[in-house]
Coordinates of C-alpha atoms in Angstrom, one line a residue:
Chain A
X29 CA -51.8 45.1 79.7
X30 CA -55.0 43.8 77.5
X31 CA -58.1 45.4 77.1
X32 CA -61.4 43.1 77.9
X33 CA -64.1 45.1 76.5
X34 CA -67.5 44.4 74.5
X35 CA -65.6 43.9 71.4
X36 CA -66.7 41.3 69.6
X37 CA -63.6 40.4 68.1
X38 CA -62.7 39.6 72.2
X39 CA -65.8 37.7 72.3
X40 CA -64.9 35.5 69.2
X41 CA -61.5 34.9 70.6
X42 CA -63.1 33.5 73.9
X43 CA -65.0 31.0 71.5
X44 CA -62.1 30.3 70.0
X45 CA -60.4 29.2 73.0
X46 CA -62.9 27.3 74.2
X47 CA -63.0 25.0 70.8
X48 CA -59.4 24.7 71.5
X49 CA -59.4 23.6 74.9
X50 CA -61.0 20.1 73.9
X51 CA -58.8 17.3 72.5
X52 CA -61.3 15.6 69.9
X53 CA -61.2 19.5 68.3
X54 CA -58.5 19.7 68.1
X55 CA -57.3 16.6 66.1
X56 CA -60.2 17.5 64.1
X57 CA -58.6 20.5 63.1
X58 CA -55.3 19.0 63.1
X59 CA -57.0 16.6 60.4
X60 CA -58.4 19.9 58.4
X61 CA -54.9 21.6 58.2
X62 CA -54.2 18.6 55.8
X63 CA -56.8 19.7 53.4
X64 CA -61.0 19.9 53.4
X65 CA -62.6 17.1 54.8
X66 CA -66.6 16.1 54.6
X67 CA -67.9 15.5 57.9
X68 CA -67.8 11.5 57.5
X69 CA -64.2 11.9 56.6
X70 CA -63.4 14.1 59.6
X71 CA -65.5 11.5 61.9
X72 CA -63.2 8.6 60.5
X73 CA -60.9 8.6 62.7
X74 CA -62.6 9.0 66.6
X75 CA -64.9 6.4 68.0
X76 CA -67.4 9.0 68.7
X77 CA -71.3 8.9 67.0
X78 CA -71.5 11.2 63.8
X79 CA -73.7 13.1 65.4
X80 CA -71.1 14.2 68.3
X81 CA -68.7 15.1 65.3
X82 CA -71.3 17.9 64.1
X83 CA -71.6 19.3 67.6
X84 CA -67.9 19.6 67.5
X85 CA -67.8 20.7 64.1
X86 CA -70.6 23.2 65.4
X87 CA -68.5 24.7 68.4
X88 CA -65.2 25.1 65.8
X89 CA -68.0 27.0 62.9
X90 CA -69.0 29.6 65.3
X91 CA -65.2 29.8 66.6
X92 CA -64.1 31.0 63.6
X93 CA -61.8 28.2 62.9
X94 CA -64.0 25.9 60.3
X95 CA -66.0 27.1 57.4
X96 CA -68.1 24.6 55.5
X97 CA -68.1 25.2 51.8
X98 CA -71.6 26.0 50.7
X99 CA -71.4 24.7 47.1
X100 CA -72.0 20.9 46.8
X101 CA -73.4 18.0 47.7
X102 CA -70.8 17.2 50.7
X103 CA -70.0 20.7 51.9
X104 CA -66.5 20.0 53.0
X105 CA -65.1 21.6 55.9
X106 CA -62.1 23.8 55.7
X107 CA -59.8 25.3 58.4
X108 CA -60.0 29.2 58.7
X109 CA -56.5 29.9 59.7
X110 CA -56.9 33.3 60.0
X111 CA -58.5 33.0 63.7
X112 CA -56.2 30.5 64.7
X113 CA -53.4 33.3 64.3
X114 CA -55.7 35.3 66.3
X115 CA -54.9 32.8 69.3
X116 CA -51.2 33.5 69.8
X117 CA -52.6 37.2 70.9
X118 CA -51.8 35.8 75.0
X119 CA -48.3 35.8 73.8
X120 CA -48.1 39.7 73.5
X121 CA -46.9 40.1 76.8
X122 CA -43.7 37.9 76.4
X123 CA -42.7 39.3 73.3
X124 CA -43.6 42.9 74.9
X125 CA -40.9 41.7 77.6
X126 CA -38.2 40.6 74.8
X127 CA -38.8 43.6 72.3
X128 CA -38.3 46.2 75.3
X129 CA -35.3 44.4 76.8
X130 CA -33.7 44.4 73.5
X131 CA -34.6 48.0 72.9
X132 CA -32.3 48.8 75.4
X133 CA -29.5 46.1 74.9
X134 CA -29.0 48.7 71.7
X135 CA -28.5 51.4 74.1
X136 CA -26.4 49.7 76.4
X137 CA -24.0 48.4 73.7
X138 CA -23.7 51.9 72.8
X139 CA -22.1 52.7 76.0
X140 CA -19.8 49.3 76.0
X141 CA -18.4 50.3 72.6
X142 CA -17.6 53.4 73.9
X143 CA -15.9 52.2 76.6
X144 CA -14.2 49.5 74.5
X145 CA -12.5 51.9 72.3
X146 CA -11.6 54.3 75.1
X147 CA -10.4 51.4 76.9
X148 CA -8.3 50.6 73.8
X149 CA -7.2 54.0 73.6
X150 CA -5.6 54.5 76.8
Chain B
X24 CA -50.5 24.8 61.5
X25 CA -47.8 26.9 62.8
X26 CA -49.3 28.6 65.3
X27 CA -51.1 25.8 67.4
X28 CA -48.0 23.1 67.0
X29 CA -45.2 25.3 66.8
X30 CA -46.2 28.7 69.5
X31 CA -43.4 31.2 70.2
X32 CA -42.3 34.3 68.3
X33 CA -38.8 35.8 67.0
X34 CA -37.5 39.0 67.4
X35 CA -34.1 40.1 65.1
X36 CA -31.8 42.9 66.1
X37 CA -29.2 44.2 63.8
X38 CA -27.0 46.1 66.9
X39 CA -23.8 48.4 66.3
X40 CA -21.5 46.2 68.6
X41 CA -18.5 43.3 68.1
X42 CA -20.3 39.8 68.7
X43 CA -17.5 40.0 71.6
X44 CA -19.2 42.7 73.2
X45 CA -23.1 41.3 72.4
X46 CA -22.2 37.9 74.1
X47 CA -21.3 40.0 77.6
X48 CA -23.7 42.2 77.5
X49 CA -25.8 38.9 77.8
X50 CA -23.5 37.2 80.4
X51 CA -21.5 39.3 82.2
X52 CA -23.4 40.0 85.9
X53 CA -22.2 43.8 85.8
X54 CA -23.5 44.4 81.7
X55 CA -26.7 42.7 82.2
X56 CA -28.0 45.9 83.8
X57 CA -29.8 46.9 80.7
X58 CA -32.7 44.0 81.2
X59 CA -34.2 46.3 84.5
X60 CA -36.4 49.0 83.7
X61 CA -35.1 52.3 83.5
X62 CA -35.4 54.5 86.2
X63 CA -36.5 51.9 89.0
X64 CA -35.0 52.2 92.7
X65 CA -33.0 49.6 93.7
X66 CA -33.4 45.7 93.4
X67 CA -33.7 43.4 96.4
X68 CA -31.1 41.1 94.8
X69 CA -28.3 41.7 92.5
X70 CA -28.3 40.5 89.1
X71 CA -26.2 36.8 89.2
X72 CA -24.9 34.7 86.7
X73 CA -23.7 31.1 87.1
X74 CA -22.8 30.1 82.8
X75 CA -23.0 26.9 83.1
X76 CA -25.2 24.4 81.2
X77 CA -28.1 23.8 84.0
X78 CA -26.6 27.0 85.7
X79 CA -29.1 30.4 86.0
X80 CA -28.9 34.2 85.5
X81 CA -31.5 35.9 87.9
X82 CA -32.4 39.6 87.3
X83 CA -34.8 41.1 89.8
X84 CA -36.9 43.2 88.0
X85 CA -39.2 46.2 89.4
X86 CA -41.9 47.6 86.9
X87 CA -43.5 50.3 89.8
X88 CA -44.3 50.5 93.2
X89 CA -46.9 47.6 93.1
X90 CA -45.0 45.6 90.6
X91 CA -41.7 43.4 90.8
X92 CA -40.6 40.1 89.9
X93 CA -37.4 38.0 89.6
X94 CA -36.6 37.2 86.1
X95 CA -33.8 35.3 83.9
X96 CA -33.3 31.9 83.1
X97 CA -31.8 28.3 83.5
X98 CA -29.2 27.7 81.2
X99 CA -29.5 24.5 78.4
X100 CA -26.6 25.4 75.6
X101 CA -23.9 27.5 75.8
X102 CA -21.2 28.0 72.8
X103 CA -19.3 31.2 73.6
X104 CA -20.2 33.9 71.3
X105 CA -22.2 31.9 69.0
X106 CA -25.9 30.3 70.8
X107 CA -27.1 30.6 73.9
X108 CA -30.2 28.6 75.1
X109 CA -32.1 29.2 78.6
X110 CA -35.1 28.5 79.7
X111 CA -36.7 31.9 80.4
X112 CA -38.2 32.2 83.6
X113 CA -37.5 31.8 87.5
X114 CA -38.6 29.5 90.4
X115 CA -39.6 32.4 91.9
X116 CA -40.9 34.6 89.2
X117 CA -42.1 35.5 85.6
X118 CA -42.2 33.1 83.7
X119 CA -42.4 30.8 86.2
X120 CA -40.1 28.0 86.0
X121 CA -41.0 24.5 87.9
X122 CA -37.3 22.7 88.6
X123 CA -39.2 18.9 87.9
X124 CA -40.6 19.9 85.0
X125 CA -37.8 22.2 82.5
X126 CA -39.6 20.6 79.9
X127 CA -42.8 23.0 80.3
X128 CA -40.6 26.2 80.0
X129 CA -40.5 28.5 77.5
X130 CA -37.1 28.2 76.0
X131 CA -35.4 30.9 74.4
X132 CA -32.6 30.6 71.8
X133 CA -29.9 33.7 71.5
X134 CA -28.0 33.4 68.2
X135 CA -25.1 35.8 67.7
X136 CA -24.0 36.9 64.1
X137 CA -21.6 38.7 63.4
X138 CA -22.6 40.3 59.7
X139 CA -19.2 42.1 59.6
X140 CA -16.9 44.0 62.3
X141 CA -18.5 45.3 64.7
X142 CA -21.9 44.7 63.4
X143 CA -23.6 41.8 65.2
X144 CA -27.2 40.2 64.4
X145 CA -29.1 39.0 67.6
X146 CA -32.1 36.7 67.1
X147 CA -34.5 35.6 69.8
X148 CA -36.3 32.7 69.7
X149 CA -39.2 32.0 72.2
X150 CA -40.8 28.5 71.8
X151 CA -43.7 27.7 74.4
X152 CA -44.2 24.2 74.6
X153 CA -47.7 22.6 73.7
X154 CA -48.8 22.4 77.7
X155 CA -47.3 25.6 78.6
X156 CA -49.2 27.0 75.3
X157 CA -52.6 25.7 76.5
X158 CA -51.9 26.6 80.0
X159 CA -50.9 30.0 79.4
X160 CA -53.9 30.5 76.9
X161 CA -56.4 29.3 79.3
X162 CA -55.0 31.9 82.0
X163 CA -55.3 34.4 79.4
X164 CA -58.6 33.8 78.6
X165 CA -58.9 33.7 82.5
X166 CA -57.9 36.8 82.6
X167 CA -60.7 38.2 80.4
X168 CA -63.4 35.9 82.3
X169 CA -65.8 38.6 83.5
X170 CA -69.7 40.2 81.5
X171 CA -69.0 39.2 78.2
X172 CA -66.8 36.4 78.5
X173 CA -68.2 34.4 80.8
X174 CA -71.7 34.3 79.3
X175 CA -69.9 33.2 75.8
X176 CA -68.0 30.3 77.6
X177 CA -71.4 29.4 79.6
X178 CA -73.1 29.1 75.8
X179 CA -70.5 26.9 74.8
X180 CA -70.5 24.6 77.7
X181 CA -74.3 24.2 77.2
X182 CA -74.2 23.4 73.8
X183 CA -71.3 20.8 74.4
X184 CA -73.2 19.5 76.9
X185 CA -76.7 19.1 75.0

């Protein structure tokens, strides 16, 4: 059904993922989709050290999902929503299932309408 | 944020068909047939349908030789010829549905249109819900766990870690 092979593209979904599949990321990101934040403002909220925030912010960089502006004093962070689209690629398969099944309800109705009007004919 | 809050996808289908005729081919045990594969022997079960809110449709599906699976759904809304909601899955199947927890399921929303006689939109609406979503992605990414994968994920853990 999916390919797995040295592609990087793969290997930056996996990282992806991973960033996702922790809960302090994922409010941080939650927190970016509101608009930049500096890296004191993203820490605000979690009663974690500052220094645990960069490691985070680290891990969500080299997922793809944050870039940090390189102009300025404060570098804000910024949410790459690009990649995040990237992650609703394990839903292929269900919508696989849906778009074949309603490929042939099309060619089914086509039958029951000709039924229906032979039906009403007779 | 769409796509980590809100996960699920839609699919649209303008079909040459009365609504009348739309809403049986979706509830009507002998018109259902066109949710099996084509050409596939015969299924251990016949395809049921029990319309009721809380009531399910169970379609036994066969892909190959190696590959079959019961199918279909657990009914939450029903308004004749207008919306039909399920659950998607079985107890027994793909997607697989867990009776204590409906909530986890991901629910599927049929809306029936009728654009003008005997022209009828269909839209599908798949919404995973934020546990399923994770749950799903982690299998997924399971799925993909072998050379390059697991060495990424090892890098990860060892920088969280440090």
């Amino acid at each position: 059904m999916l390919a797995f092979e040295d592609d990087p593209a793969d290997e930056l979904l996996s990282a992806t993922f991973a960033a996702l599949a922790d809960r302090t990321r994922r409010a941080m990101l939650a927190r970016l989709a509101r608009g930049e934040a500096t890296v004191n403002e993203l820490a605000e909220p979690f009663a974690i050290s500052l220094p645990a925030i960069s490691r985070h912010l680290k891990v969500l960089e080299r997922a793809g999902l944050v870039t940090k502006s390189r102009a300025g004093q404060y570098r804000p962070c910024r949410l790459n929503a690009d990649q995040l689209e990237k992650v609703d690629e394990w839903m292929t398969p269900y919508r696989a299932f849906f778009a074949a099944r309603l490929d042939r309800l099309d060619q089914h109705l086509a039958t029951m309408v000709a039924a229906h009007k032979e039906g009403k004919n007779s | 944020m769409t796509a980590a809050t809100d996960r699920g996808f839609t699919l649209t289908r303008v079909l040459n068909a009365p609504r009348a005729l739309v809403w049986r081919a979706w509830t009507d045990p002998a018109e259902l047939v066109w949710f099996l594969n084509p050409g596939t022997g015969p299924t251990k079960e016949p395809i049921s349908v029990d319309l009721r809110v809380g009531g399910a449709f169970r379609v036994h599906m066969i892909v190959n030789d190696q590959l079959e699976y019961m199918t279909g759904g657990v009914y939450r809304e029903i308004v004749p010829m207008e919306r039909l909601v399920f659950e998607w899955g079985a107890v027994d199947g793909w997607p697989l549905l867990d009776p204590a927890r409906p909530n986890d399921a991901p629910l599927t929303t049929l809306e029936f249109a009728e654009l003008e006689p005997g022209t009828t939109e269909l839209t599908l609406r798949v919404s995973f819900p934020r546990e399923m979503a994770d749950e799903r992605a982690a299998e997924w990414l399971g799925s993909g766990m072998r050379e390059g994968w697991g060495t990424t994920l090892d890098r990860l853990v060892d920088q969280l870690a440090s």
